[in-house]
Each structure stands twice: as structure tokens, then as C-alpha cells.
Amino acid sequence: MEHLILVRYGEVGLKGKNRRYFENKLMRRMEQALKGLPLRGIHRTYGRLYVTMDGEVEEALHRLSHVFGLVAASPAQSAALDLEEIKVAAVQNMQRAAAEGYTTFKVETRRPNKAFPIKSPEVNREVGAEILRQVPNLTVDVHSPEVTLRIEVREERAYIYWQELSGPGGLPLGVSGRSVLLLSGGIDSPVAGWMAMSRGLEIVPVYFHSFPFTSDRAQEKVIDLCRVLARYSGMIKLYVIPFTKIQTALREGGPEELQTIFIRRMMMRLAGGVAEKERAEALITGESLGQVASQTVSGLAATEAVVDLPVLRPLIGLDKQEIIKRAKELGTYDISIRPYDDCCTVFVPRHPEIHPNREAVAKKEAGLVTPELLEQAIAEAETLLITSD
Ligand code: ATP
Ligand code: MG
């Protein structure tokens, strides 16, 4: 039996001439998400996508609800452009709703196909009356119904549905290019990565690992964070870059108050190296203004001065409570608060420089870490392919 899922998308539809491109990307992302399930096809008509399946609709809906660009998905039934057929489908739908314990409903019809001779209010009345005749224990409530049965009368067929699963919205992954995400085990950077993805940016995460200062538990945390992000992106390629030698060199040769900023600059350079390998066009961090001493405007400036790529900071205007709220919704919060140190908390200076001067930083940093040491770190990077849990 063929099952139908009706997909609505928002922003993607608004993109004028680029619309086809966005729709194609979205359809490809949906196909990817549905891989391994009995998919028949994905079709489009103006403003809607139709997914047909041979089964496993629940799983398909779950996966689709993680595809960026998608606003909502509904299991639907289609009917010929004939009021009697529409009634049959509507009654079947409401029988299911009644079986699930719902008791009040209303019918809401849209009729983009003006060639269909019966106007929406009349369809509502006729179908509503038929449901009341055929399905026991249901009453109409036009103001706050438990179930809204929707009927869309389109060019070729009519579509009937009442359930709806929200998607994340935003833009299909990839339409904005590709970026490297500096992913620590903290609360912020996974949220920053998700926000970048929601604007269509693919991400390649890098994690700087300072074993034995930070344990392998810290790395497991980052892997688990990637598993959550992979629900939205499909397989993720994580770079784990050994950072111990660099960090040690910085600590032995440089003043304590500049350690944080030095570390950040090294991370930027290395992330830039990965970006080159991965043909990524931007770096993403979880920084936001004022959260810690290094996250002042001059701190951020001294940090990004060492790379040519744009450094995007999706969290820049969010306060910690808002970030935590988003991390909880995303499902990364509980992973992030597991109590393992990251490399920055191991060596936090007692009196960090809050307003570092770029030139002064560069001067004091010179010679501490050789280009060879940086190249070696990239050459020794491990890449892990991570899928969703
Ligand atoms: P987070 O919750 O992301 O760790 P934070 O507020 O703790 O954020 P910092 O530790 O100061 O911030 O780090 C700022 C940003 O630098 C992080 O959001 C992340 O993008 C990057 N970063 C820090 N440590 C690492 C690391 N070990 N590996 C990769 N990126 C890192
Ligand atoms: Mg951190």
C-alpha cells in the first residue's frame, strides 16, 4: 500500500529565482534522510512536497522532522477531485482520530484549485456533517477543536490530513556552503554548530585534544555531541587534533595572562588548516560577547587576526540562559555538563588579559610554536566518521 507524507517548507519557498535550487537541495536532503526506508519518490507541486512510501511512515516522519528547510510533515491521504471521495477519506481519518480518543474537531479546507466547483466553506460543512453521521463520539468545536482536519484541494487531487510533525525550518543544509566548527565539549559550541547548520551551512567539526591534560572521556563527550548534530546532518566527519605539544610550548614560553588568547589563536590557525583541506569557507565558534575574559571585542579580534577566513559566531548576542535553553531543546545539554575538563579550563590564567592588543600579542607569541609543530598537529589529526544515535 502506498503511504503519503505531505511536506511544507517555509523560507525555502520565499527565495525568488533561487527557489528551484533550494527545493532541489531540500529534496536531496530528504532523500538522504530517508535512505534505507522504502521510499517510492518525492514529488513537488507549487509550495508543497509529496513523499510516497511503501511503509515505515513513523520512522520516515521522525527523520524528516530533522531536515533543515522543512517546516512540517503530515501523514496524508489523497482523494480524487470529487466531494464523495473526499468525504470517504475524511471519515477514515477521523475514525483514526476518534480511536485515539479525540472527541472534538473542525474541518478546514483550502482550495487553491479554483476549478473545483465547491467553495471551501461548503466543503467544510458537507464533510463535517458526513463525519458527524459516520463517526460516533465526535462533536464539532470551531473555536478550539482537539483535531483540525485539513483538506487541500489541489490541481490533480485533494489531500486530507490532521496530524503534523514540526521540522526545524531554516535552510537546507549546504545551500550556504561549508564551514569548520570549533567544537569543544562545552555547552556553547554545539548550539553554535546547530545554528550555523540551520542557516544552510554544512559543518566539519574539529576538536583539540590535550591528552593527558584532558582525558579520553572529554573526547567521548565531543563524539556524543556529534551524534546529536548528526541527527540533523547525516554522517559527520570529526577531526580530533592533538594539541598537547602546542599547549605545552605555549605554557613554557609565554606569559600566563595571555595563555587563553594564545591557545585561541593556535586553534584558529589549525582550524584554518582543516578548512583548507576540507574546502570550507568559514570558521564557526561558540563564543559570545562577555562570557569569559577572552570574549571581549579586543579578545575576539586578537583571536581571529591569525586567519583569513570569516569567523562566524552565531551565539554572539545570546546570553547564557538562552544558550542553555537551546542546548536543552537540542539535546546536547546533558552531554555538555558531564564533568570532564576541557583544555581551556585546565590552564585558565588567574588574571587573564581582558583587552589584549593584537600587535603585542603577536610579538609575545612569536617563536613559541613553530610552523612545523602546527603542521605536525594537522598531519596527526584523527578523523572519525560519526552517525546519529
Ligand atoms: P563552549 O561551551 O563551546 O566550550 P565556552 O564558553 O566554554 O564555550 P571557551 O572554552 O572560552 O568557551 O571557548 C570558546 C570557543 O572556542 C568554543 O565555543 C569553541 O568554539 C572553541 N573551543 C574551545 N576549546 C576547544 C576545543 N578543545 N576544541 C575545539 N574548539 C574549542
Ligand atoms: Mg569551553
Tab-separated table of N, CA and C in Angstrom, residues 113-268:
chain	number	residue	atom	x	y	z
A	113	ASN	N	-7.119	25.153	-6.074
A	113	ASN	CA	-7.659	24.791	-7.387
A	113	ASN	C	-9.074	25.366	-7.535
A	114	LYS	N	-9.139	26.555	-8.151
A	114	LYS	CA	-10.435	27.233	-8.228
A	114	LYS	C	-11.387	26.581	-9.241
A	115	ALA	N	-10.848	25.623	-10.008
A	115	ALA	CA	-11.720	24.907	-10.935
A	115	ALA	C	-12.627	23.918	-10.205
A	116	PHE	N	-12.251	23.577	-8.995
A	116	PHE	CA	-13.110	22.691	-8.203
A	116	PHE	C	-14.364	23.480	-7.828
A	117	PRO	N	-15.529	22.954	-8.183
A	117	PRO	CA	-16.735	23.792	-8.156
A	117	PRO	C	-17.289	24.119	-6.767
A	118	ILE	N	-16.848	23.414	-5.750
A	118	ILE	CA	-17.456	23.663	-4.436
A	118	ILE	C	-16.522	24.516	-3.587
A	119	LYS	N	-17.045	25.592	-3.049
A	119	LYS	CA	-16.203	26.506	-2.281
A	119	LYS	C	-15.863	25.931	-0.910
A	120	SER	N	-14.743	26.433	-0.348
A	120	SER	CA	-14.216	25.869	0.901
A	120	SER	C	-15.237	25.789	2.035
A	121	PRO	N	-15.986	26.859	2.336
A	121	PRO	CA	-16.926	26.765	3.466
A	121	PRO	C	-17.955	25.661	3.269
A	122	GLU	N	-18.334	25.465	2.032
A	122	GLU	CA	-19.324	24.418	1.776
A	122	GLU	C	-18.699	23.024	1.927
A	123	VAL	N	-17.451	22.885	1.480
A	123	VAL	CA	-16.747	21.614	1.691
A	123	VAL	C	-16.682	21.336	3.191
A	124	ASN	N	-16.307	22.358	3.956
A	124	ASN	CA	-16.247	22.188	5.419
A	124	ASN	C	-17.565	21.659	5.974
A	125	ARG	N	-18.656	22.307	5.564
A	125	ARG	CA	-19.980	21.922	6.083
A	125	ARG	C	-20.349	20.498	5.700
A	126	GLU	N	-20.182	20.210	4.401
A	126	GLU	CA	-20.582	18.882	3.885
A	126	GLU	C	-19.759	17.764	4.533
A	127	VAL	N	-18.460	17.977	4.571
A	127	VAL	CA	-17.584	16.929	5.116
A	127	VAL	C	-17.812	16.798	6.622
A	128	GLY	N	-17.961	17.932	7.302
A	128	GLY	CA	-18.213	17.907	8.744
A	128	GLY	C	-19.479	17.124	9.066
A	129	ALA	N	-20.535	17.383	8.288
A	129	ALA	CA	-21.807	16.693	8.519
A	129	ALA	C	-21.654	15.189	8.306
A	130	GLU	N	-20.919	14.828	7.283
A	130	GLU	CA	-20.710	13.405	6.988
A	130	GLU	C	-19.960	12.717	8.142
A	131	ILE	N	-18.952	13.409	8.666
A	131	ILE	CA	-18.180	12.852	9.789
A	131	ILE	C	-19.101	12.645	10.996
A	132	LEU	N	-19.936	13.645	11.276
A	132	LEU	CA	-20.854	13.520	12.419
A	132	LEU	C	-21.799	12.340	12.234
A	133	ARG	N	-22.214	12.102	10.991
A	133	ARG	CA	-23.115	10.963	10.726
A	133	ARG	C	-22.399	9.630	10.927
A	134	GLN	N	-21.134	9.576	10.496
A	134	GLN	CA	-20.454	8.280	10.400
A	134	GLN	C	-19.589	7.900	11.606
A	135	VAL	N	-19.065	8.918	12.282
A	135	VAL	CA	-18.129	8.592	13.364
A	135	VAL	C	-18.767	8.936	14.703
A	136	PRO	N	-19.010	7.920	15.548
A	136	PRO	CA	-19.635	8.203	16.841
A	136	PRO	C	-18.682	8.951	17.784
A	137	ASN	N	-19.243	9.590	18.780
A	137	ASN	CA	-18.478	10.249	19.854
A	137	ASN	C	-17.682	11.468	19.432
A	138	LEU	N	-17.983	12.026	18.295
A	138	LEU	CA	-17.282	13.235	17.876
A	138	LEU	C	-18.248	14.402	17.820
A	139	THR	N	-17.793	15.566	18.280
A	139	THR	CA	-18.603	16.770	18.112
A	139	THR	C	-17.753	17.865	17.489
A	140	VAL	N	-18.432	18.834	16.910
A	140	VAL	CA	-17.721	19.934	16.270
A	140	VAL	C	-17.430	21.025	17.299
A	141	ASP	N	-16.229	21.550	17.238
A	141	ASP	CA	-15.872	22.720	18.042
A	141	ASP	C	-15.038	23.635	17.147
A	142	VAL	N	-15.666	24.695	16.651
A	142	VAL	CA	-14.948	25.518	15.668
A	142	VAL	C	-13.918	26.446	16.320
A	143	HIS	N	-14.022	26.647	17.632
A	143	HIS	CA	-13.115	27.605	18.271
A	143	HIS	C	-11.835	26.962	18.784
A	144	SER	N	-11.969	25.879	19.570
A	144	SER	CA	-10.733	25.204	19.988
A	144	SER	C	-10.879	23.692	19.874
A	145	PRO	N	-10.874	23.211	18.653
A	145	PRO	CA	-11.020	21.767	18.442
A	145	PRO	C	-9.741	21.031	18.829
A	146	GLU	N	-9.891	19.798	19.280
A	146	GLU	CA	-8.705	18.967	19.546
A	146	GLU	C	-8.044	18.564	18.239
A	147	VAL	N	-8.864	18.359	17.247
A	147	VAL	CA	-8.341	17.922	15.948
A	147	VAL	C	-8.838	18.867	14.858
A	148	THR	N	-7.908	19.348	14.044
A	148	THR	CA	-8.316	20.093	12.861
A	148	THR	C	-8.054	19.206	11.645
A	149	LEU	N	-9.122	18.827	10.982
A	149	LEU	CA	-8.975	18.010	9.777
A	149	LEU	C	-8.790	18.968	8.601
A	150	ARG	N	-7.656	18.835	7.948
A	150	ARG	CA	-7.363	19.761	6.849
A	150	ARG	C	-7.583	19.102	5.500
A	151	ILE	N	-8.205	19.872	4.621
A	151	ILE	CA	-8.430	19.383	3.254
A	151	ILE	C	-7.815	20.403	2.307
A	152	GLU	N	-6.949	19.954	1.457
A	152	GLU	CA	-6.382	20.850	0.450
A	152	GLU	C	-6.811	20.372	-0.926
A	153	VAL	N	-7.514	21.213	-1.619
A	153	VAL	CA	-7.980	20.842	-2.955
A	153	VAL	C	-6.987	21.410	-3.977
A	154	ARG	N	-6.194	20.514	-4.538
A	154	ARG	CA	-5.120	20.955	-5.434
A	154	ARG	C	-5.466	20.645	-6.886
A	155	GLU	N	-4.505	20.868	-7.776
A	155	GLU	CA	-4.781	20.719	-9.208
A	155	GLU	C	-5.271	19.330	-9.593
A	156	GLU	N	-4.546	18.316	-9.094
A	156	GLU	CA	-4.869	16.971	-9.552
A	156	GLU	C	-5.684	16.152	-8.560
A	157	ARG	N	-5.415	16.390	-7.301
A	157	ARG	CA	-6.112	15.617	-6.275
A	157	ARG	C	-6.377	16.479	-5.052
A	158	ALA	N	-7.110	15.914	-4.124
A	158	ALA	CA	-7.306	16.581	-2.836
A	158	ALA	C	-6.511	15.814	-1.778
A	159	TYR	N	-6.031	16.541	-0.771
A	159	TYR	CA	-5.226	15.920	0.275
A	159	TYR	C	-5.881	16.155	1.619
A	160	ILE	N	-5.928	15.087	2.412
A	160	ILE	CA	-6.658	15.136	3.674
A	160	ILE	C	-5.704	14.692	4.783
A	161	TYR	N	-5.586	15.493	5.843
A	161	TYR	CA	-4.691	15.116	6.952
A	161	TYR	C	-5.077	15.868	8.209
A	162	TRP	N	-4.625	15.343	9.341
A	162	TRP	CA	-4.912	16.022	10.610
A	162	TRP	C	-3.746	15.995	11.583
A	163	GLN	N	-2.720	15.218	11.271
A	163	GLN	CA	-1.562	15.186	12.159
A	163	GLN	C	-0.428	15.964	11.525
A	164	GLU	N	0.453	16.462	12.390
A	164	GLU	CA	1.520	17.279	11.836
A	164	GLU	C	2.715	17.236	12.775
A	165	LEU	N	3.880	16.990	12.196
A	165	LEU	CA	5.119	16.955	12.962
A	165	LEU	C	5.960	18.133	12.510
A	166	SER	N	6.445	18.921	13.465
A	166	SER	CA	7.227	20.100	13.076
A	166	SER	C	8.639	19.716	12.670
A	167	GLY	N	9.153	20.398	11.679
A	167	GLY	CA	10.562	20.273	11.324
A	167	GLY	C	11.324	21.457	11.898
A	168	PRO	N	12.633	21.499	11.677
A	168	PRO	CA	13.419	22.590	12.254
A	168	PRO	C	13.353	23.897	11.474
A	169	GLY	N	12.756	23.896	10.279
A	169	GLY	CA	12.746	25.121	9.471
A	169	GLY	C	14.141	25.480	9.003
A	170	GLY	N	14.356	26.756	8.751
A	170	GLY	CA	15.679	27.191	8.294
A	170	GLY	C	15.909	26.878	6.822
A	171	LEU	N	17.165	26.698	6.470
A	171	LEU	CA	17.538	26.463	5.068
A	171	LEU	C	18.169	25.096	4.909
A	172	PRO	N	17.957	24.455	3.757
A	172	PRO	CA	18.541	23.122	3.551
A	172	PRO	C	20.061	23.162	3.684
A	173	LEU	N	20.568	22.127	4.335
A	173	LEU	CA	21.996	22.048	4.594
A	173	LEU	C	22.792	22.074	3.288
A	174	GLY	N	23.768	22.956	3.250
A	174	GLY	CA	24.635	23.006	2.080
A	174	GLY	C	24.389	24.210	1.189
A	175	VAL	N	23.203	24.819	1.280
A	175	VAL	CA	22.943	25.945	0.369
A	175	VAL	C	23.834	27.145	0.695
A	176	SER	N	24.341	27.207	1.914
A	176	SER	CA	25.197	28.347	2.269
A	176	SER	C	26.677	27.979	2.273
A	177	GLY	N	26.996	26.757	1.863
A	177	GLY	CA	28.394	26.354	1.801
A	177	GLY	C	28.793	25.485	2.979
A	178	ARG	N	30.075	25.523	3.284
A	178	ARG	CA	30.654	24.585	4.218
A	178	ARG	C	31.572	25.313	5.179
A	179	SER	N	31.590	24.865	6.442
A	179	SER	CA	32.396	25.567	7.435
A	179	SER	C	33.053	24.572	8.376
A	180	VAL	N	34.060	25.052	9.078
A	180	VAL	CA	34.682	24.249	10.126
A	180	VAL	C	34.161	24.761	11.469
A	181	LEU	N	33.639	23.847	12.278
A	181	LEU	CA	33.120	24.198	13.607
A	181	LEU	C	34.144	23.834	14.664
A	182	LEU	N	34.557	24.800	15.459
A	182	LEU	CA	35.434	24.501	16.591
A	182	LEU	C	34.546	23.973	17.705
A	183	LEU	N	34.595	22.676	17.896
A	183	LEU	CA	33.655	22.018	18.797
A	183	LEU	C	34.367	21.536	20.055
A	184	SER	N	34.126	22.204	21.166
A	184	SER	CA	34.671	21.761	22.450
A	184	SER	C	33.604	20.889	23.084
A	185	GLY	N	33.851	20.415	24.267
A	185	GLY	CA	32.817	19.627	24.933
A	185	GLY	C	31.836	20.504	25.691
A	186	GLY	N	31.925	21.805	25.520
A	186	GLY	CA	31.124	22.733	26.323
A	186	GLY	C	29.684	22.864	25.858
A	187	ILE	N	28.988	23.770	26.481
A	187	ILE	CA	27.566	23.959	26.178
A	187	ILE	C	27.368	24.747	24.886
A	188	ASP	N	28.279	25.670	24.641
A	188	ASP	CA	28.043	26.657	23.588
A	188	ASP	C	28.274	26.163	22.166
A	189	SER	N	29.428	25.559	21.938
A	189	SER	CA	29.785	25.294	20.548
A	189	SER	C	28.833	24.338	19.804
A	190	PRO	N	28.260	23.324	20.470
A	190	PRO	CA	27.289	22.510	19.712
A	190	PRO	C	26.067	23.324	19.281
A	191	VAL	N	25.638	24.237	20.153
A	191	VAL	CA	24.492	25.083	19.800
A	191	VAL	C	24.868	25.991	18.621
A	192	ALA	N	26.092	26.529	18.674
A	192	ALA	CA	26.561	27.381	17.572
A	192	ALA	C	26.574	26.589	16.259
A	193	GLY	N	27.020	25.337	16.349
A	193	GLY	CA	27.060	24.484	15.153
A	193	GLY	C	25.669	24.243	14.595
A	194	TRP	N	24.730	23.993	15.495
A	194	TRP	CA	23.340	23.754	15.069
A	194	TRP	C	22.771	25.002	14.389
A	195	MET	N	23.070	26.154	14.979
A	195	MET	CA	22.539	27.391	14.396
A	195	MET	C	23.145	27.659	13.019
A	196	ALA	N	24.426	27.373	12.873
A	196	ALA	CA	25.055	27.542	11.556
A	196	ALA	C	24.402	26.594	10.545
A	197	MET	N	24.194	25.360	10.983
A	197	MET	CA	23.556	24.378	10.087
A	197	MET	C	22.158	24.823	9.689
A	198	SER	N	21.456	25.409	10.647
A	198	SER	CA	20.074	25.802	10.350
A	198	SER	C	20.015	26.914	9.302
A	199	ARG	N	21.128	27.596	9.092
A	199	ARG	CA	21.185	28.598	8.022
A	199	ARG	C	21.817	28.017	6.752
A	200	GLY	N	21.852	26.707	6.673
A	200	GLY	CA	22.301	26.086	5.424
A	200	GLY	C	23.785	25.821	5.318
A	201	LEU	N	24.523	26.031	6.421
A	201	LEU	CA	25.970	25.817	6.396
A	201	LEU	C	26.301	24.399	6.836
A	202	GLU	N	26.978	23.666	5.967
A	202	GLU	CA	27.463	22.364	6.397
A	202	GLU	C	28.600	22.558	7.386
A	203	ILE	N	28.763	21.631	8.322
A	203	ILE	CA	29.862	21.780	9.279
A	203	ILE	C	30.793	20.571	9.283
A	204	VAL	N	32.077	20.875	9.443
A	204	VAL	CA	33.085	19.854	9.715
A	204	VAL	C	33.660	20.221	11.085
A	205	PRO	N	33.324	19.454	12.139
A	205	PRO	CA	33.815	19.832	13.468
A	205	PRO	C	35.278	19.450	13.689
A	206	VAL	N	35.987	20.308	14.420
A	206	VAL	CA	37.325	19.944	14.899
A	206	VAL	C	37.341	20.080	16.418
A	207	TYR	N	38.016	19.123	17.023
A	207	TYR	CA	38.159	19.129	18.476
A	207	TYR	C	39.645	19.054	18.803
A	208	PHE	N	40.107	19.932	19.675
A	208	PHE	CA	41.506	19.944	20.074
A	208	PHE	C	41.647	19.172	21.369
A	209	HIS	N	42.439	18.130	21.283
A	209	HIS	CA	42.531	17.194	22.382
A	209	HIS	C	43.891	17.315	23.044
A	210	SER	N	43.901	17.578	24.353
A	210	SER	CA	45.164	17.749	25.078
A	210	SER	C	45.404	16.603	26.037
A	211	PHE	N	45.503	15.429	25.494
A	211	PHE	CA	45.766	14.271	26.336
A	211	PHE	C	47.199	14.374	26.879
A	212	PRO	N	47.503	14.102	28.116
A	212	PRO	CA	46.626	13.617	29.182
A	212	PRO	C	46.018	14.722	30.054
A	213	PHE	N	46.233	15.983	29.682
A	213	PHE	CA	45.600	17.051	30.483
A	213	PHE	C	44.081	16.911	30.457
A	214	THR	N	43.588	16.535	29.300
A	214	THR	CA	42.163	16.218	29.234
A	214	THR	C	42.042	14.733	28.908
A	215	SER	N	41.097	14.081	29.563
A	215	SER	CA	41.005	12.622	29.436
A	215	SER	C	40.274	12.240	28.158
A	216	ASP	N	40.343	10.954	27.836
A	216	ASP	CA	39.610	10.478	26.665
A	216	ASP	C	38.102	10.580	26.877
A	217	ARG	N	37.708	10.727	28.140
A	217	ARG	CA	36.299	10.958	28.433
A	217	ARG	C	35.824	12.257	27.780
A	218	ALA	N	36.713	13.242	27.786
A	218	ALA	CA	36.375	14.537	27.177
A	218	ALA	C	36.144	14.354	25.681
A	219	GLN	N	36.952	13.506	25.087
A	219	GLN	CA	36.778	13.255	23.648
A	219	GLN	C	35.478	12.500	23.377
A	220	GLU	N	35.151	11.562	24.263
A	220	GLU	CA	33.884	10.826	24.101
A	220	GLU	C	32.686	11.767	24.130
A	221	LYS	N	32.810	12.762	24.986
A	221	LYS	CA	31.768	13.779	25.070
A	221	LYS	C	31.554	14.459	23.715
A	222	VAL	N	32.658	14.817	23.108
A	222	VAL	CA	32.578	15.505	21.814
A	222	VAL	C	31.977	14.578	20.751
A	223	ILE	N	32.351	13.311	20.821
A	223	ILE	CA	31.774	12.342	19.880
A	223	ILE	C	30.259	12.244	20.084
A	224	ASP	N	29.856	12.204	21.355
A	224	ASP	CA	28.415	12.132	21.642
A	224	ASP	C	27.684	13.389	21.168
A	225	LEU	N	28.343	14.521	21.287
A	225	LEU	CA	27.735	15.760	20.777
A	225	LEU	C	27.557	15.674	19.266
A	226	CYS	N	28.551	15.104	18.599
A	226	CYS	CA	28.450	14.941	17.143
A	226	CYS	C	27.295	14.021	16.770
A	227	ARG	N	27.078	12.998	17.605
A	227	ARG	CA	25.943	12.100	17.324
A	227	ARG	C	24.624	12.862	17.310
A	228	VAL	N	24.494	13.805	18.229
A	228	VAL	CA	23.261	14.608	18.267
A	228	VAL	C	23.181	15.493	17.016
A	229	LEU	N	24.273	16.143	16.683
A	229	LEU	CA	24.260	17.013	15.496
A	229	LEU	C	24.000	16.203	14.223
A	230	ALA	N	24.486	14.960	14.229
A	230	ALA	CA	24.329	14.119	13.033
A	230	ALA	C	22.864	13.752	12.757
A	231	ARG	N	22.017	13.892	13.781
A	231	ARG	CA	20.574	13.682	13.514
A	231	ARG	C	20.088	14.656	12.456
A	232	TYR	N	20.719	15.811	12.435
A	232	TYR	CA	20.284	16.864	11.517
A	232	TYR	C	21.079	16.902	10.223
A	233	SER	N	22.236	16.261	10.225
A	233	SER	CA	23.130	16.454	9.080
A	233	SER	C	23.462	15.173	8.352
A	234	GLY	N	23.128	14.027	8.945
A	234	GLY	CA	23.690	12.791	8.421
A	234	GLY	C	25.123	12.680	8.927
A	235	MET	N	25.890	11.762	8.342
A	235	MET	CA	27.207	11.448	8.880
A	235	MET	C	28.112	12.678	9.015
A	236	ILE	N	28.801	12.738	10.150
A	236	ILE	CA	29.699	13.861	10.439
A	236	ILE	C	31.135	13.348	10.456
A	237	LYS	N	32.024	14.149	9.870
A	237	LYS	CA	33.442	13.820	9.928
A	237	LYS	C	34.090	14.726	10.963
A	238	LEU	N	34.495	14.136	12.080
A	238	LEU	CA	35.097	14.900	13.179
A	238	LEU	C	36.622	14.805	13.110
A	239	TYR	N	37.280	15.947	13.157
A	239	TYR	CA	38.744	15.971	13.267
A	239	TYR	C	39.116	16.089	14.741
A	240	VAL	N	39.930	15.164	15.199
A	240	VAL	CA	40.487	15.275	16.542
A	240	VAL	C	41.957	15.646	16.388
A	241	ILE	N	42.304	16.830	16.829
A	241	ILE	CA	43.663	17.329	16.605
A	241	ILE	C	44.445	17.299	17.914
A	242	PRO	N	45.598	16.617	17.902
A	242	PRO	CA	46.396	16.545	19.136
A	242	PRO	C	46.967	17.921	19.463
A	243	PHE	N	46.724	18.380	20.673
A	243	PHE	CA	47.010	19.781	20.999
A	243	PHE	C	48.024	19.914	22.146
A	244	THR	N	48.429	18.777	22.690
A	244	THR	CA	49.247	18.800	23.907
A	244	THR	C	50.582	19.512	23.706
A	245	LYS	N	51.270	19.157	22.633
A	245	LYS	CA	52.609	19.728	22.425
A	245	LYS	C	52.528	21.247	22.267
A	246	ILE	N	51.532	21.676	21.519
A	246	ILE	CA	51.383	23.114	21.287
A	246	ILE	C	51.077	23.833	22.598
A	247	GLN	N	50.178	23.253	23.338
A	247	GLN	CA	49.791	23.879	24.598
A	247	GLN	C	50.965	23.937	25.579
A	248	THR	N	51.737	22.883	25.584
A	248	THR	CA	52.906	22.843	26.468
A	248	THR	C	53.922	23.905	26.051
A	249	ALA	N	54.140	24.017	24.737
A	249	ALA	CA	55.094	25.016	24.238
A	249	ALA	C	54.642	26.429	24.611
A	250	LEU	N	53.355	26.665	24.526
A	250	LEU	CA	52.822	27.990	24.867
A	250	LEU	C	53.029	28.290	26.349
A	251	ARG	N	52.804	27.297	27.148
A	251	ARG	CA	52.860	27.481	28.594
A	251	ARG	C	54.294	27.696	29.079
A	252	GLU	N	55.189	26.968	28.420
A	252	GLU	CA	56.577	27.081	28.861
A	252	GLU	C	57.189	28.414	28.468
A	253	GLY	N	56.746	28.951	27.324
A	253	GLY	CA	57.433	30.138	26.824
A	253	GLY	C	56.693	31.456	26.981
A	254	GLY	N	55.395	31.416	27.281
A	254	GLY	CA	54.632	32.674	27.221
A	254	GLY	C	54.089	33.100	28.567
A	255	PRO	N	53.746	34.372	28.714
A	255	PRO	CA	53.210	34.867	29.982
A	255	PRO	C	51.837	34.279	30.282
A	256	GLU	N	51.600	34.089	31.557
A	256	GLU	CA	50.375	33.408	31.969
A	256	GLU	C	49.113	34.134	31.515
A	257	GLU	N	49.115	35.462	31.637
A	257	GLU	CA	47.864	36.186	31.371
A	257	GLU	C	47.425	36.113	29.904
A	258	LEU	N	48.361	35.712	29.027
A	258	LEU	CA	47.992	35.634	27.607
A	258	LEU	C	47.718	34.210	27.127
A	259	GLN	N	47.780	33.250	28.045
A	259	GLN	CA	47.652	31.852	27.627
A	259	GLN	C	46.341	31.588	26.873
A	260	THR	N	45.253	32.103	27.403
A	260	THR	CA	43.969	31.816	26.767
A	260	THR	C	43.947	32.340	25.333
A	261	ILE	N	44.419	33.538	25.167
A	261	ILE	CA	44.394	34.137	23.835
A	261	ILE	C	45.368	33.411	22.896
A	262	PHE	N	46.502	33.000	23.408
A	262	PHE	CA	47.447	32.210	22.594
A	262	PHE	C	46.783	30.915	22.109
A	263	ILE	N	46.169	30.250	23.056
A	263	ILE	CA	45.529	28.966	22.735
A	263	ILE	C	44.479	29.163	21.639
A	264	ARG	N	43.669	30.205	21.819
A	264	ARG	CA	42.636	30.503	20.813
A	264	ARG	C	43.237	30.736	19.435
A	265	ARG	N	44.319	31.472	19.411
A	265	ARG	CA	44.939	31.783	18.110
A	265	ARG	C	45.487	30.523	17.447
A	266	MET	N	46.060	29.647	18.246
A	266	MET	CA	46.555	28.386	17.681
A	266	MET	C	45.384	27.556	17.134
A	267	MET	N	44.313	27.539	17.891
A	267	MET	CA	43.128	26.784	17.434
A	267	MET	C	42.615	27.338	16.110
A	268	MET	N	42.607	28.654	16.001
A	268	MET	CA	42.153	29.293	14.758
A	268	MET	C	43.033	28.866	13.586
